[in-house]
Coordinates of C-alpha atoms in Angstrom, one line a residue:
X1 CA 4.6 97.7 122.5
X2 CA 2.7 95.6 125.0
X3 CA -0.1 94.6 122.7
X4 CA 0.9 91.5 120.7
X5 CA -1.4 89.5 118.3
X6 CA -0.9 86.5 116.1
X7 CA -0.8 87.1 112.4
X8 CA 1.0 86.6 109.0
X9 CA 3.6 88.9 107.5
X10 CA 6.4 88.8 104.9
X11 CA 10.1 88.6 105.6
X12 CA 13.1 89.0 103.2
X13 CA 15.7 86.2 102.8
X14 CA 18.4 85.3 100.3
X15 CA 15.7 83.4 98.3
X16 CA 13.4 86.4 98.2
X17 CA 10.3 87.3 100.3
X18 CA 8.3 84.6 102.1
X19 CA 5.2 84.6 104.2
X20 CA 5.7 83.7 107.9
X21 CA 3.3 83.4 110.9
X22 CA 4.2 85.0 114.2
X23 CA 3.4 87.8 116.7
X24 CA 2.7 91.4 115.5
X25 CA 2.9 94.7 117.4
X26 CA 2.6 97.9 115.5
X27 CA 5.3 97.9 112.7
X28 CA 7.2 94.9 114.1
X29 CA 6.7 91.2 113.7
X30 CA 8.4 88.3 115.6
X31 CA 8.6 84.8 114.2
X32 CA 10.4 81.6 115.0
X33 CA 13.0 80.9 112.3
X34 CA 13.7 77.2 112.3
X35 CA 16.0 77.5 109.3
X36 CA 18.6 79.5 111.1
X37 CA 21.5 77.8 113.0
X38 CA 20.7 77.7 115.8
X39 CA 16.9 78.2 115.4
X40 CA 15.6 81.3 117.2
X41 CA 13.2 84.3 117.3
X42 CA 13.7 86.9 114.6
X43 CA 12.4 90.5 114.5
X44 CA 11.3 92.1 111.2
X45 CA 9.8 95.4 110.0
X46 CA 6.5 94.4 108.5
X47 CA 6.4 97.2 105.9
X48 CA 9.7 96.3 104.3
X49 CA 10.2 92.7 105.4
X50 CA 13.7 93.5 106.6
X51 CA 14.9 91.4 109.5
X52 CA 16.6 93.0 112.4
X53 CA 18.5 90.0 113.8
X54 CA 22.1 90.2 114.8
X55 CA 24.8 87.5 114.5
X56 CA 22.3 85.0 116.1
X57 CA 18.6 85.1 116.5
X58 CA 17.1 85.7 120.0
X59 CA 16.9 82.6 122.1
X60 CA 13.5 83.4 123.6
X61 CA 10.4 85.3 122.5
X62 CA 10.7 87.4 125.7
X63 CA 14.1 88.7 124.6
X64 CA 12.8 89.5 121.2
X65 CA 9.8 91.5 122.7
X66 CA 12.2 93.4 125.0
X67 CA 14.3 94.3 122.1
X68 CA 11.3 95.6 120.1
X69 CA 10.2 97.7 123.1
X70 CA 13.6 99.3 123.4
X71 CA 14.0 99.8 119.6
X72 CA 10.6 101.5 119.5
X73 CA 11.6 103.9 122.2
X74 CA 15.0 104.7 120.7
X75 CA 14.1 105.0 117.0
X76 CA 11.9 107.5 115.1
X77 CA 9.2 105.2 113.7
X78 CA 8.5 107.6 110.9
X79 CA 12.1 107.1 109.6
X80 CA 13.1 103.6 110.7
X81 CA 16.8 102.9 110.2
X82 CA 17.2 99.1 109.8
X83 CA 21.0 99.3 110.2
X84 CA 20.7 101.1 113.5
X85 CA 18.2 98.5 114.7
X86 CA 20.3 95.6 113.5
X87 CA 23.2 97.0 115.5
X88 CA 21.0 97.1 118.6
X89 CA 20.0 93.5 117.9
X90 CA 23.6 92.3 117.7
X91 CA 24.4 94.0 121.0
X92 CA 21.3 92.5 122.6
X93 CA 22.5 89.1 121.5
X94 CA 25.9 89.7 123.2
X95 CA 24.4 91.0 126.4
X96 CA 21.8 88.3 126.8
X97 CA 23.7 86.4 129.5
X98 CA 24.4 89.4 131.7
X99 CA 23.1 88.8 135.2
X100 CA 22.3 92.3 136.6
X101 CA 19.3 94.3 137.8
X102 CA 19.3 96.3 134.6
X103 CA 17.6 94.5 131.6
X104 CA 19.4 94.0 128.3
X105 CA 17.2 96.7 126.8
X106 CA 18.2 99.2 129.5
X107 CA 21.9 98.5 128.9
X108 CA 21.4 99.0 125.2
X109 CA 19.7 102.3 125.7
X110 CA 22.6 103.4 128.0
X111 CA 25.2 102.3 125.5
X112 CA 23.7 103.9 122.5
X113 CA 23.5 107.3 124.2
X114 CA 27.3 107.2 123.9
X115 CA 30.0 109.5 125.4
X116 CA 32.3 112.0 123.7
X117 CA 35.8 110.8 122.8
X118 CA 38.0 111.1 125.9
X119 CA 41.1 112.3 124.0
X120 CA 44.3 110.5 122.8
X121 CA 46.2 110.6 126.0
X122 CA 43.3 109.4 128.2
X123 CA 42.5 106.7 125.6
X124 CA 46.0 105.4 125.6
X125 CA 45.9 105.2 129.4
X126 CA 42.6 103.4 129.1
X127 CA 44.1 100.8 126.7
X128 CA 47.0 100.2 129.0
X129 CA 44.7 99.8 132.0
X130 CA 42.7 97.1 130.2
X131 CA 45.7 95.4 128.7
X132 CA 44.7 96.0 125.0
X133 CA 47.5 94.5 122.8
X134 CA 46.8 97.0 120.0
X135 CA 47.8 100.7 120.0
X136 CA 45.6 103.7 119.4
X137 CA 46.8 104.5 115.9
X138 CA 45.9 101.0 114.6
X139 CA 42.5 101.0 116.5
X140 CA 41.7 104.4 115.0
X141 CA 42.4 103.2 111.5
X142 CA 40.6 99.9 112.0
X143 CA 37.5 101.8 113.2
X144 CA 37.8 104.0 110.2
X145 CA 37.9 101.1 107.8
X146 CA 35.0 99.4 109.5
X147 CA 32.9 102.6 109.4
X148 CA 33.2 102.9 105.6
X149 CA 33.4 99.2 104.7
X150 CA 30.7 98.1 102.1
X151 CA 30.7 94.6 103.4
X152 CA 30.1 94.8 107.1
X153 CA 28.0 96.6 109.7
X154 CA 30.2 98.5 112.1
X155 CA 29.4 96.5 115.3
X156 CA 31.5 98.2 118.0
X157 CA 31.2 95.3 120.4
X158 CA 32.6 92.8 117.8
X159 CA 35.3 95.3 116.8
X160 CA 36.4 95.6 120.4
X161 CA 36.3 91.9 120.8
X162 CA 38.7 91.5 117.9
X163 CA 41.0 94.0 119.4
X164 CA 41.4 91.8 122.5
X165 CA 41.7 88.7 120.4
X166 CA 38.3 87.5 121.7
X167 CA 39.6 87.8 125.3
X168 CA 37.9 90.9 126.5
X169 CA 38.1 92.0 130.2
X170 CA 35.5 90.2 132.3
X171 CA 33.2 93.1 132.9
X172 CA 29.4 93.1 133.5
X173 CA 26.5 95.5 133.8
X174 CA 27.4 99.2 134.0
X175 CA 31.1 98.5 133.9
X176 CA 30.7 96.8 130.5
X177 CA 28.6 99.7 129.3
X178 CA 31.2 102.3 130.3
X179 CA 33.9 100.2 128.7
X180 CA 32.1 100.0 125.4
X181 CA 31.0 103.6 125.6
X182 CA 34.7 104.6 125.7
X183 CA 35.3 102.8 122.4
X184 CA 32.0 104.1 121.0
X185 CA 33.3 107.7 121.6
X186 CA 36.4 107.0 119.5
X187 CA 34.3 105.2 116.8
X188 CA 31.9 108.1 116.5
X189 CA 34.8 110.6 116.2
X190 CA 36.4 108.4 113.5
X191 CA 33.2 108.0 111.6
X192 CA 32.7 111.7 111.6
X193 CA 36.2 112.2 110.3
X194 CA 35.4 109.9 107.3
X195 CA 32.9 112.5 106.1
X196 CA 35.4 115.4 106.4
X197 CA 37.7 116.6 103.6
X198 CA 40.6 116.5 103.1
X199 CA 41.5 113.2 104.9
X200 CA 44.7 113.4 106.9
X201 CA 46.7 110.8 108.8
X202 CA 47.5 111.5 112.4
X203 CA 50.9 113.3 112.9
X204 CA 53.8 111.0 113.1
X205 CA 55.4 112.9 116.0
X206 CA 59.0 114.0 116.6
X207 CA 61.7 111.7 115.2
X208 CA 65.2 112.3 116.6
X209 CA 67.0 109.0 115.8
X210 CA 67.2 106.2 113.3
X211 CA 65.5 103.9 115.7
X212 CA 62.7 106.3 116.1
X213 CA 62.3 106.6 112.4
X214 CA 62.1 102.8 112.0
X215 CA 59.5 102.6 114.8
X216 CA 57.4 105.3 113.1
X217 CA 57.6 103.5 109.8
X218 CA 56.5 100.3 111.3
X219 CA 53.6 102.0 113.1
X220 CA 52.5 103.6 109.8
X221 CA 52.5 100.3 108.0
X222 CA 50.6 98.6 110.8
X223 CA 48.0 101.3 110.9
X224 CA 47.2 100.6 107.3
X225 CA 47.7 96.8 107.0
X226 CA 46.4 95.7 110.4
X227 CA 44.2 98.8 111.0
X228 CA 42.5 100.3 108.0
X229 CA 42.5 97.4 105.6
X230 CA 41.6 94.9 108.3
X231 CA 38.7 97.2 109.3
X232 CA 37.6 97.2 105.7
X233 CA 37.8 93.4 105.2
X234 CA 37.1 92.1 108.7
X235 CA 36.6 88.3 108.4
X236 CA 35.5 88.5 104.8
X237 CA 37.6 87.3 101.8
X238 CA 35.2 89.1 99.4
X239 CA 33.5 92.4 99.3
X240 CA 31.0 94.0 96.8
X241 CA 33.4 96.5 95.2
X242 CA 33.6 98.2 91.9
X243 CA 36.9 97.8 90.0
X244 CA 37.9 101.3 90.9
X245 CA 37.3 100.8 94.6
X246 CA 39.2 97.5 94.5
X247 CA 42.1 99.2 92.8
X248 CA 42.2 101.9 95.4
X249 CA 42.3 99.3 98.2
X250 CA 45.2 97.6 96.5
X251 CA 47.1 100.9 96.0
X252 CA 46.7 101.6 99.8
X253 CA 48.1 98.2 100.6
X254 CA 51.1 98.9 98.2
X255 CA 51.7 102.2 99.9
X256 CA 51.7 100.4 103.3
X257 CA 54.5 98.2 102.0
X258 CA 56.4 101.3 100.9
X259 CA 56.7 102.2 104.6
X260 CA 58.0 98.7 105.2
X261 CA 60.5 98.9 102.4
X262 CA 61.8 102.3 103.7
X263 CA 62.2 100.8 107.2
X264 CA 64.1 97.8 105.7
X265 CA 66.4 100.1 103.7
X266 CA 67.3 102.0 106.9
X267 CA 67.9 98.7 108.8
X268 CA 69.8 96.7 106.1
X269 CA 71.6 99.4 104.1
X270 CA 74.5 99.8 106.5
X271 CA 75.8 103.3 107.1
X272 CA 75.2 104.4 103.5
X273 CA 71.6 103.2 103.6
X274 CA 71.0 104.9 107.0
X275 CA 72.5 108.1 105.7
X276 CA 70.3 108.0 102.6
X277 CA 67.2 107.6 104.7
X278 CA 68.1 110.1 107.4
X279 CA 69.3 112.8 105.0
X280 CA 65.7 113.9 105.0
X281 CA 64.3 111.8 107.9
X282 CA 60.6 112.6 107.3
X283 CA 60.7 113.7 103.7
X284 CA 60.1 110.3 102.2
X285 CA 57.6 109.4 104.9
X286 CA 55.7 112.6 104.0
X287 CA 55.6 111.5 100.3
X288 CA 54.1 108.2 101.1
X289 CA 51.7 109.8 103.5
X290 CA 50.4 112.1 100.7
X291 CA 49.8 109.0 98.5
X292 CA 48.0 107.2 101.3
X293 CA 45.8 110.3 102.2
X294 CA 45.0 110.8 98.5
X295 CA 44.0 107.2 98.0
X296 CA 41.9 106.9 101.2
X297 CA 40.1 110.2 100.3
X298 CA 39.4 108.9 96.8
X299 CA 38.1 105.6 98.3
X300 CA 35.8 107.4 100.6
X301 CA 34.4 109.4 97.7
X302 CA 34.0 106.3 95.6
X303 CA 32.2 104.4 98.3
X304 CA 29.8 107.4 98.8
X305 CA 29.1 108.1 95.1
X306 CA 29.4 104.8 93.2
X307 CA 26.2 102.7 93.0
X308 CA 26.4 99.3 94.6
X309 CA 24.2 97.8 91.9
X310 CA 25.8 95.0 89.8
X311 CA 29.1 95.1 91.6
X312 CA 31.2 91.9 91.3
X313 CA 32.1 90.2 94.6
X314 CA 35.8 90.7 94.7
X315 CA 38.3 88.7 96.8
X316 CA 41.3 90.2 98.5
X317 CA 43.9 90.8 95.8
X318 CA 46.7 89.1 97.8
X319 CA 44.5 86.0 98.2
X320 CA 44.6 85.7 94.4
X321 CA 48.4 85.9 94.4
X322 CA 48.4 83.1 96.9
X323 CA 46.2 81.1 94.6
X324 CA 48.7 81.6 91.8
X325 CA 51.6 80.7 94.0
X326 CA 50.3 77.7 95.8
X327 CA 48.4 75.8 93.0
X328 CA 50.1 72.7 91.8
X329 CA 48.3 72.6 88.4
X330 CA 47.5 75.6 86.2
X331 CA 45.3 77.9 88.4
X332 CA 42.8 78.6 85.7
X333 CA 40.1 80.3 87.8
X334 CA 42.7 82.5 89.7
X335 CA 44.2 83.5 86.3
X336 CA 40.8 84.5 84.9
X337 CA 40.0 86.5 88.1
X338 CA 43.3 88.3 87.8
X339 CA 42.7 89.2 84.2
X340 CA 39.2 90.4 84.9
X341 CA 40.5 92.6 87.7
X342 CA 43.6 93.9 85.9
X343 CA 43.4 97.4 87.3
X344 CA 43.4 96.1 90.8
X345 CA 46.1 93.5 90.3
X346 CA 48.5 95.7 88.3
X347 CA 50.3 97.4 91.2
X348 CA 50.8 94.1 93.0
X349 CA 52.1 92.4 89.9
X350 CA 54.5 95.2 89.2
X351 CA 55.7 95.0 92.8
X352 CA 56.3 91.3 92.4
X353 CA 58.3 92.0 89.2
X354 CA 60.5 94.5 90.9
X355 CA 60.8 92.6 94.2
X356 CA 64.5 91.8 93.9
X357 CA 65.9 92.7 97.3
X358 CA 63.2 93.3 99.9
X359 CA 61.0 90.2 99.0
X360 CA 58.0 92.1 100.3
X361 CA 55.8 89.3 98.7
X362 CA 56.2 86.0 100.4
X363 CA 56.1 83.3 97.7
X364 CA 56.9 79.6 98.0
X365 CA 57.3 79.2 94.2
X366 CA 58.7 82.5 93.2
X367 CA 59.8 81.5 89.7
X368 CA 56.4 80.0 88.9
X369 CA 54.7 83.1 90.3
X370 CA 56.8 85.4 88.1
X371 CA 56.0 83.1 85.1
X372 CA 52.3 83.5 85.6
X373 CA 52.4 87.2 86.4
X374 CA 54.3 88.0 83.2
X375 CA 51.8 86.1 81.1
X376 CA 48.8 87.6 82.9
X377 CA 50.2 91.1 82.4
X378 CA 50.6 90.2 78.7
X379 CA 46.9 89.2 78.4
X380 CA 45.8 92.3 80.3
X381 CA 47.8 94.4 77.9
X382 CA 48.2 97.3 80.2
X383 CA 51.1 99.4 78.8
X384 CA 52.1 100.6 82.2
X385 CA 53.7 97.2 82.7
X386 CA 56.0 97.4 79.6
X387 CA 58.9 99.3 81.4
X388 CA 58.9 97.0 84.5
X389 CA 58.8 93.9 82.4
X390 CA 61.7 95.1 80.2
X391 CA 63.6 96.0 83.4
X392 CA 63.1 92.4 84.6
X393 CA 64.3 91.0 81.3
X394 CA 67.4 93.2 81.4
X395 CA 68.3 91.8 84.8
X396 CA 70.1 88.7 85.9
X397 CA 69.9 86.2 82.9
X398 CA 69.8 83.2 85.3
X399 CA 66.8 84.7 87.1
X400 CA 65.0 85.4 83.9
X401 CA 65.7 81.9 82.6
X402 CA 64.6 80.3 85.9
X403 CA 61.3 82.3 85.8
X404 CA 60.4 82.0 82.1
X405 CA 62.1 78.9 80.8
X406 CA 60.6 77.8 77.5
X407 CA 58.3 80.9 77.5
X408 CA 61.3 83.0 76.3
X409 CA 61.1 81.4 72.9
X410 CA 57.4 80.6 72.9
X411 CA 55.4 83.4 74.3
X412 CA 57.6 86.3 75.4
X413 CA 57.6 88.1 72.1
X414 CA 53.8 88.1 72.2
X415 CA 53.8 89.5 75.7
X416 CA 56.1 92.3 74.7
X417 CA 53.9 93.1 71.6
X418 CA 50.9 93.3 73.9
X419 CA 52.5 95.6 76.4
X420 CA 54.5 97.9 74.2
X421 CA 54.0 101.5 75.3
X422 CA 55.8 103.3 72.5
X423 CA 59.2 103.4 74.2
X424 CA 61.4 102.3 71.3
X425 CA 64.6 103.2 73.1
X426 CA 63.7 100.7 75.8
X427 CA 63.2 98.0 73.2
X428 CA 66.4 98.8 71.4
X429 CA 68.4 98.7 74.6
X430 CA 67.4 95.1 75.2
X431 CA 68.0 94.1 71.6
X432 CA 71.5 95.6 71.7
X433 CA 72.5 94.4 75.2
X434 CA 75.2 91.7 74.8
X435 CA 74.9 90.9 78.5
X436 CA 71.3 89.8 78.2
X437 CA 70.2 86.3 77.4
X438 CA 70.5 85.8 73.6
X439 CA 67.0 84.2 73.4
X440 CA 65.5 87.1 75.4
X441 CA 67.1 89.4 72.9
X442 CA 65.7 87.3 70.1
X443 CA 62.2 87.7 71.6
X444 CA 62.7 91.4 71.6
X445 CA 63.7 91.3 68.0
X446 CA 60.6 89.3 67.2
X447 CA 58.4 91.8 69.0
X448 CA 60.1 94.7 67.3
X449 CA 59.6 93.1 63.9
X450 CA 55.8 92.8 64.5
X451 CA 55.7 96.5 65.7
X452 CA 57.4 97.6 62.5
X453 CA 54.9 95.6 60.4
X454 CA 52.0 97.1 62.4
X455 CA 53.3 100.6 61.7
X456 CA 54.2 101.5 65.2
X457 CA 57.8 101.7 64.3
X458 CA 58.7 103.3 60.9
X459 CA 60.1 101.0 58.1
X460 CA 62.8 103.4 57.1
X461 CA 64.0 103.5 60.7
X462 CA 63.8 99.7 60.9
X463 CA 65.8 99.3 57.7
X464 CA 68.5 101.7 58.9
X465 CA 68.8 99.9 62.2
X466 CA 69.1 96.4 60.6
X467 CA 71.6 97.7 58.0
X468 CA 73.8 99.2 60.7
X469 CA 73.6 96.0 62.7
X470 CA 76.2 94.2 60.6
X471 CA 78.9 96.5 62.1
X472 CA 77.2 97.5 65.4
X473 CA 75.4 94.5 66.8
X474 CA 77.2 92.6 69.6
X475 CA 78.8 90.1 70.1
X476 CA 81.2 90.0 67.2
X477 CA 81.1 86.2 67.1
X478 CA 78.5 83.5 66.4
X479 CA 75.5 84.1 68.6
X480 CA 71.8 83.3 68.3
X481 CA 71.0 87.0 68.3
X482 CA 72.4 87.2 64.8
X483 CA 69.8 84.6 63.7
X484 CA 67.1 87.0 65.1
X485 CA 68.7 89.9 63.2
X486 CA 68.5 87.8 60.0
X487 CA 64.9 86.7 60.6
X488 CA 63.9 90.4 61.1
X489 CA 65.4 91.3 57.7
X490 CA 63.6 88.4 56.0
X491 CA 60.2 88.8 57.7
X492 CA 60.1 92.5 56.8
X493 CA 61.0 91.9 53.2
X494 CA 64.2 94.0 53.2
X495 CA 65.6 92.4 50.0
X496 CA 68.2 95.2 49.8
X497 CA 70.0 93.9 52.9
X498 CA 70.6 90.4 51.4
X499 CA 74.3 91.2 50.7
X500 CA 74.7 92.1 54.4
X501 CA 73.2 88.8 55.4
X502 CA 75.7 87.0 53.1
X503 CA 78.5 89.0 54.7
X504 CA 77.4 88.0 58.2
X505 CA 77.5 84.3 57.2
X506 CA 81.0 84.9 55.6
X507 CA 82.2 86.5 58.9
X508 CA 81.0 83.5 60.9
X509 CA 78.5 85.6 62.8
X510 CA 75.5 83.3 62.0
X511 CA 75.8 79.6 62.9
X512 CA 74.3 77.4 60.2
X513 CA 73.0 75.3 63.1
X514 CA 70.8 78.2 64.1
X515 CA 69.5 79.2 60.6
X516 CA 70.8 78.7 57.1
X517 CA 71.0 81.1 54.2
X518 CA 68.4 78.9 52.4
X519 CA 66.0 79.5 55.4
X520 CA 66.6 83.2 55.0
X521 CA 65.7 83.1 51.3
X522 CA 62.6 81.1 51.9
X523 CA 61.3 83.5 54.6
X524 CA 62.2 86.5 52.5
X525 CA 60.3 85.2 49.5
X526 CA 57.2 84.4 51.5
X527 CA 57.3 87.9 53.0
X528 CA 57.6 89.5 49.6
X529 CA 54.7 87.5 48.2
X530 CA 52.3 88.2 51.2
X531 CA 49.5 90.6 50.5
X532 CA 49.4 91.6 54.2
X533 CA 52.7 91.7 56.1
X534 CA 50.9 91.6 59.5
X535 CA 48.8 88.6 58.6
X536 CA 52.0 86.9 57.3
X537 CA 53.7 87.4 60.6
X538 CA 50.7 86.2 62.6
X539 CA 49.7 83.2 60.4
X540 CA 53.0 82.0 59.0
X541 CA 55.6 83.1 61.6
X542 CA 53.5 82.9 64.8
X543 CA 54.1 86.5 65.9
X544 CA 51.0 88.1 67.5
X545 CA 50.0 89.9 70.7
X546 CA 49.7 87.5 73.6
X547 CA 46.0 87.2 74.5
X548 CA 45.1 83.9 76.3
X549 CA 47.0 82.7 79.4
X550 CA 44.8 79.8 80.2
X551 CA 44.3 78.7 76.7
X552 CA 47.9 78.8 75.8
X553 CA 49.4 77.3 79.0
X554 CA 46.8 74.6 79.2
X555 CA 48.7 72.8 76.4
X556 CA 52.1 73.0 78.0
X557 CA 53.5 69.8 79.3
X558 CA 54.6 71.4 82.6
X559 CA 50.9 71.9 83.5
X560 CA 49.7 68.5 82.2
X561 CA 48.3 65.7 84.3
X562 CA 51.1 63.4 83.2
X563 CA 53.8 65.8 84.3
X564 CA 52.1 66.4 87.7
X565 CA 51.8 62.6 88.1
X566 CA 55.4 62.0 87.3
X567 CA 56.4 64.9 89.6
X568 CA 54.5 63.3 92.5
X569 CA 56.0 59.9 91.8
X570 CA 59.5 61.4 91.7
X571 CA 58.9 62.7 95.2
X572 CA 58.1 59.2 96.5
X573 CA 60.9 57.1 98.1
X574 CA 63.0 55.4 95.4
X575 CA 62.6 51.6 95.1
X576 CA 65.5 49.3 95.5
X577 CA 67.9 49.4 92.5
X578 CA 67.4 46.9 89.7
X579 CA 70.1 44.6 88.4
X580 CA 72.5 46.5 86.1
X581 CA 71.6 46.0 82.4
X582 CA 74.2 46.1 79.6
X583 CA 75.0 49.6 78.5
X584 CA 73.7 50.6 75.0
X585 CA 74.9 53.7 73.2
X586 CA 72.1 56.2 72.6
X587 CA 72.4 59.0 70.0
X588 CA 70.4 62.2 69.8
X589 CA 68.7 62.1 66.4
X590 CA 68.2 65.9 66.5
X591 CA 71.8 66.8 67.3
X592 CA 72.4 68.6 63.9
X593 CA 69.0 70.0 63.4
X594 CA 68.8 73.8 63.7
X595 CA 66.1 75.5 65.8
X596 CA 64.6 77.0 62.6
X597 CA 65.0 74.0 60.4
X598 CA 61.9 72.0 59.4
X599 CA 61.2 69.5 62.1
X600 CA 62.5 65.9 61.2
X601 CA 59.2 64.5 62.4
X602 CA 57.5 65.7 59.2
X603 CA 55.0 68.0 60.9
X604 CA 55.8 70.9 58.6
X605 CA 56.6 73.1 61.6
X606 CA 60.0 74.6 62.6
X607 CA 62.0 72.4 64.9
X608 CA 61.9 74.9 67.7
X609 CA 58.1 75.0 67.4
X610 CA 57.7 71.2 67.4
X611 CA 59.9 68.4 68.8
X612 CA 62.5 70.8 70.4
X613 CA 59.8 71.9 72.9

């Protein structure tokens, strides 16, 4: 590679191939790239146009020539591996400033020969000797993630630099080579393990105390969160992943949090919690291990077999959760991204729904996050979310009200319709639960009504249930749930239950302020005259599966510019008080208007659908 001549050749870039002029020797070309930052000398393979530059181009043409000479001696020119040469280029960049008798090329040659892995005990001693702040198990898993990551080349030098938080030991020449070779030995072993089946986590070791169990659980979580997943993602916030690959990464992250939850249960559960965890000290850990091993093995297989063509560039799932949580206005793009990546986001969203005690998901605006998550789940329509959403709704009424607010009467029924998984018993439990919020129960009645009209719940069953409600439904006093019961009878056209509705009014179970008997008759007549009961519910009664989070919530006052402006103004220091004006009595013009009465404004809509909002 001593013969160099001037000439033209093509190189690849983000904008496509372009013709450059530089120096040519055999299959290699060197050209000065003034577009890079900083400008420098770039090596390319003439046949393919692939550039072999590392993090930075070479500072001098002499360094580029030295690299080409070393690459030619190390690589089989009949089967040139651009990734191998790119790794050499990156290492050459890092070693440029070494002042030693050996040239950078010789150091590269020595390093790439590698050494066998020195073994766990020796490697732990090696880490202690050099003051590495990260343990072997985390390093092993980080190397594993980097070895299989679709978004980064596994540059061992940069990986090691990250381990030392960019403060590597001050080594030079042969000492630096030996230092890196030790890590290279582990990396090569880990990379080989990624090709083996089945994948297995390293043994957790003997655990003879509760403190030891907690330490083991913390180590397991760290090896996944700060090891494997950090190795996969590196400095990137986005990777070219298929939906299935992204979902597997999210599932692995969720499993890591299961270790953390188990550790927290052992620490905060008192004697009872500790006894529960230590009854089978490693049984639950082994269960989580099996999930992790299965997911990682599936990810390896997916990365090997799935084509990289036309993959979307997917961000970290938790970064999208942050976008939902931190946005002041309606986070439209984050919502659309979550909907598009429903399979990946589902386990995180279900975890947020069930996160009552451990608070594994840090959120500044927890109620707002829950509000958005429930609506996004409704738009996604994944039936696996039905049971967790129902469990949330059956929980603390104050928490449900804080999270959903007006959505309880406006959109919740549509969400439940969208998510319904066929579990009628779950729906009936909420409809019949007197401890649940009456408006949440009403939304469940609305969803149930639609499901009956859609044929997913039998009409005979529905009529029997509504007929028995006069004696069975709780509470046995005026409550809005009775208005929901009445509306279900009317909307489904059960004219034979009219006398039971009269009896409910007679017993004082239905407040005329909620709905009148005339309202009942009007809805019943419209339902009987409708040619299509489902179309009647959708077009006349506003009951339909929820399908558009951004479109629906964009019209809500709480996300409007006016609301946000007033909110910001309210956070400003208050001005000095004005002189006290005479007090005038103000009356509420809607005080006696029922939620289901025609709105007094004359819009033709129900009051609850118009000015009550």
